[in-house]
Amino acid sequence: MPDVHNSSSSINPIKSNYGSKNILQLITCPICLEVFREPIQLPCQHNFCKSCLERITVDRWSRCPVCRGCYRVPFAGVGSFEVNRTIINLLENNSYTESRPMLQAKCALCKLEDTITICEHCREAICCKCRREHYDEFRKYICLKLNETQQEAEKLIAKEVEHINKHEDNIHHSNDISNTIRH
C-alpha cells in the first residue's frame, strides 16, 4: 500500500479536484466580491460575509441575493445562521495561500498593486481605495445614459403624438366630407 503521507506521492486534494480559480470563487463573497470575513451560510446553502448580510437584511423575511429564495431571519439576527466551517478551513488551509496571489492585481484606476475586487458592471479590477470613486463615476454614467434615453423617448413620443394628431385631423376632415355628402 502506498504511503499517502509521502510528499512525493501524495496529492493535494484541493489542487487536484479544483483549480485555483474555483477555490477563489468558493472563498469570495458574492456581495462584496472579497474574500469571506466570517462566512455565514443561509438555509439555501449560499454563503456571505456576516457584515454583508447584516448590511442588506432589513426585515424578518429576506431574499438570498444569489438564488432569490426567501428565508426567515432569526430573532438574534443573521449572526445566528450557521458559520460555514468548510470555508473557514479553506481560508486557513496552506493550499489557499498558494493561490492568494490571484487576488493581487493592478487597479485599473490608480495602477497600484493592491487587493482588488472586480466591478460586476465593467469587469475592471478596482482596489479598495478607488472603489468608491469608481462606483460614483459609474453612477454618473448611468444617470447620464438614463437622461439621454429619457430625452430620446420624449422626442419619439412627441413625434408619435404629432403623427396621431395628423391622423385624427384627417379622420375629422373625412367625417366632415362624409357628412356634407350625405346631406
Coordinates of C-alpha atoms in Angstrom, one line a residue:
M1 CA 0.0 0.0 0.0
P2 CA 1.5 3.4 -1.0
D3 CA 2.4 5.8 1.8
V4 CA -0.2 8.6 1.4
H5 CA 1.9 10.9 3.7
N6 CA 5.0 10.7 1.4
S7 CA 5.2 14.2 -0.1
S8 CA 6.4 12.8 -3.5
S9 CA 3.3 10.6 -3.9
S10 CA 0.6 12.5 -2.0
I11 CA -1.8 14.6 -4.0
N12 CA -3.2 17.8 -2.6
P13 CA -7.0 17.1 -2.9
I14 CA -7.9 20.8 -3.3
K15 CA -5.4 21.3 -6.1
S16 CA -6.3 18.0 -7.9
N17 CA -10.0 18.5 -7.8
Y18 CA -10.4 22.2 -8.2
G19 CA -8.4 24.8 -10.0
S20 CA -7.3 27.9 -8.0
K21 CA -10.0 29.9 -9.8
N22 CA -12.6 27.6 -8.4
I23 CA -11.1 27.9 -4.9
L24 CA -11.2 31.7 -5.3
Q25 CA -14.9 31.5 -6.2
L26 CA -15.6 29.3 -3.2
I27 CA -13.9 31.8 -0.8
T28 CA -15.3 35.0 -2.4
C29 CA -18.4 36.7 -1.0
P30 CA -20.9 37.4 -3.9
I31 CA -22.0 40.7 -2.2
C32 CA -18.7 42.5 -1.6
L33 CA -16.6 40.3 -4.0
E34 CA -13.9 40.0 -1.4
V35 CA -12.5 37.0 0.5
F36 CA -15.0 36.0 3.1
R37 CA -14.9 37.6 6.5
E38 CA -17.0 35.5 9.0
P39 CA -18.8 33.4 6.3
I40 CA -22.4 32.7 7.2
Q41 CA -24.5 30.1 5.4
L42 CA -28.2 30.8 4.6
P43 CA -30.7 27.9 4.6
C44 CA -30.4 27.8 0.8
Q45 CA -26.7 26.9 1.2
H46 CA -25.4 30.2 -0.2
N47 CA -22.6 31.9 1.8
F48 CA -22.0 35.6 2.6
C49 CA -19.9 37.7 4.9
K50 CA -21.7 38.2 8.1
S51 CA -21.3 42.0 7.8
C52 CA -22.6 41.9 4.2
L53 CA -25.7 40.1 5.3
E54 CA -26.3 42.4 8.2
R55 CA -26.0 45.4 5.8
I56 CA -28.6 44.1 3.3
T57 CA -31.1 42.4 5.8
V58 CA -33.7 44.9 6.9
D59 CA -36.8 42.7 7.6
R60 CA -37.6 39.5 9.4
W61 CA -38.0 37.9 6.0
S62 CA -35.4 38.4 3.3
R63 CA -34.2 37.0 0.0
C64 CA -30.9 35.4 -0.9
P65 CA -29.0 37.7 -3.2
V66 CA -27.9 34.7 -5.3
C67 CA -31.0 32.5 -5.8
R68 CA -33.7 35.0 -4.6
G69 CA -35.0 32.3 -2.2
C70 CA -36.9 33.6 0.9
Y71 CA -35.5 33.0 4.3
R72 CA -36.6 34.0 7.8
V73 CA -34.1 36.0 9.8
P74 CA -33.7 34.6 13.4
F75 CA -34.6 37.0 16.3
A76 CA -31.0 37.2 17.2
G77 CA -30.1 38.4 13.7
V78 CA -28.1 37.0 10.8
G79 CA -25.3 36.1 13.2
S80 CA -27.5 33.2 14.3
F81 CA -27.2 31.5 11.0
E82 CA -24.6 28.7 10.8
V83 CA -21.0 29.7 10.3
N84 CA -19.5 27.8 7.3
R85 CA -16.6 25.9 8.9
T86 CA -15.6 24.5 5.5
I87 CA -14.9 27.9 4.1
I88 CA -13.1 28.9 7.3
N89 CA -11.0 25.8 6.9
L90 CA -10.2 26.6 3.3
L91 CA -9.2 30.1 4.3
E92 CA -6.9 28.7 7.0
N93 CA -5.5 25.9 4.7
N94 CA -2.0 26.3 3.4
S95 CA -3.1 25.4 -0.1
Y96 CA -5.2 28.6 -0.2
T97 CA -2.2 30.8 0.5
E98 CA -0.6 29.4 -2.7
S99 CA -3.5 30.7 -4.8
R100 CA -3.7 34.0 -2.9
P101 CA -1.5 35.9 -5.5
M102 CA -4.6 35.6 -7.8
L103 CA -6.2 38.2 -5.5
Q104 CA -3.3 40.7 -6.3
A105 CA -3.6 42.7 -9.5
K106 CA -3.1 46.3 -10.6
C107 CA -6.0 48.6 -10.0
A108 CA -7.4 49.9 -13.3
L109 CA -7.6 53.4 -11.8
C110 CA -4.6 54.1 -9.7
K111 CA -2.4 51.4 -11.3
L112 CA -1.0 50.3 -7.9
E113 CA -0.9 46.7 -6.9
D114 CA -3.4 46.1 -4.2
T115 CA -6.1 43.7 -3.1
I116 CA -8.8 44.2 -5.7
T117 CA -12.4 43.5 -6.4
I118 CA -13.9 43.0 -9.8
C119 CA -16.6 45.5 -10.7
E120 CA -19.6 43.5 -11.7
H121 CA -20.7 46.1 -14.3
C122 CA -17.5 46.8 -16.3
R123 CA -15.4 43.8 -15.1
E124 CA -12.5 46.1 -14.2
A125 CA -10.1 45.3 -11.4
I126 CA -10.6 48.1 -8.7
C127 CA -8.7 48.4 -5.4
C128 CA -10.5 49.2 -2.2
K129 CA -9.2 52.8 -2.2
C130 CA -10.6 53.5 -5.6
R131 CA -13.8 51.6 -5.4
R132 CA -16.0 54.5 -4.1
E133 CA -14.7 56.8 -6.8
H134 CA -15.3 54.1 -9.5
Y135 CA -18.8 53.5 -8.3
D136 CA -19.5 57.2 -8.2
E137 CA -18.3 57.6 -11.8
F138 CA -20.4 54.6 -12.8
R139 CA -23.5 56.2 -11.1
K140 CA -22.9 59.4 -13.0
Y141 CA -22.5 57.5 -16.3
I142 CA -25.8 55.6 -15.7
C143 CA -27.6 58.8 -14.8
L144 CA -26.3 60.4 -18.0
K145 CA -27.4 57.5 -20.1
L146 CA -30.8 57.4 -18.4
N147 CA -31.2 61.2 -19.1
E148 CA -30.2 60.6 -22.8
T149 CA -32.6 57.7 -23.1
Q150 CA -35.4 59.8 -21.5
Q151 CA -34.8 62.7 -23.9
E152 CA -34.9 60.3 -26.9
A153 CA -38.1 58.7 -25.6
E154 CA -39.7 62.1 -25.1
K155 CA -38.8 63.0 -28.7
L156 CA -40.2 59.8 -30.1
I157 CA -43.4 60.2 -28.0
A158 CA -43.7 63.8 -29.3
K159 CA -43.3 62.6 -32.9
E160 CA -45.9 59.9 -32.4
V161 CA -48.4 62.4 -30.8
E162 CA -47.9 64.7 -33.8
H163 CA -48.5 61.7 -36.1
I164 CA -51.6 60.7 -34.2
N165 CA -52.9 64.3 -34.3
K166 CA -52.4 64.4 -38.1
H167 CA -54.4 61.2 -38.5
E168 CA -57.0 62.5 -36.1
D169 CA -57.3 65.7 -38.2
N170 CA -57.6 63.6 -41.4
I171 CA -60.3 61.5 -39.8
H172 CA -62.2 64.6 -38.7
H173 CA -61.8 66.1 -42.2
S174 CA -63.0 62.8 -43.8
N175 CA -66.0 62.7 -41.4
D176 CA -66.8 66.3 -42.4
I177 CA -66.7 65.5 -46.1
S178 CA -68.8 62.3 -45.5
N179 CA -71.4 64.3 -43.5
T180 CA -71.5 67.0 -46.2
I181 CA -72.1 64.4 -49.0
R182 CA -74.9 62.7 -47.0
H183 CA -76.8 66.0 -46.5

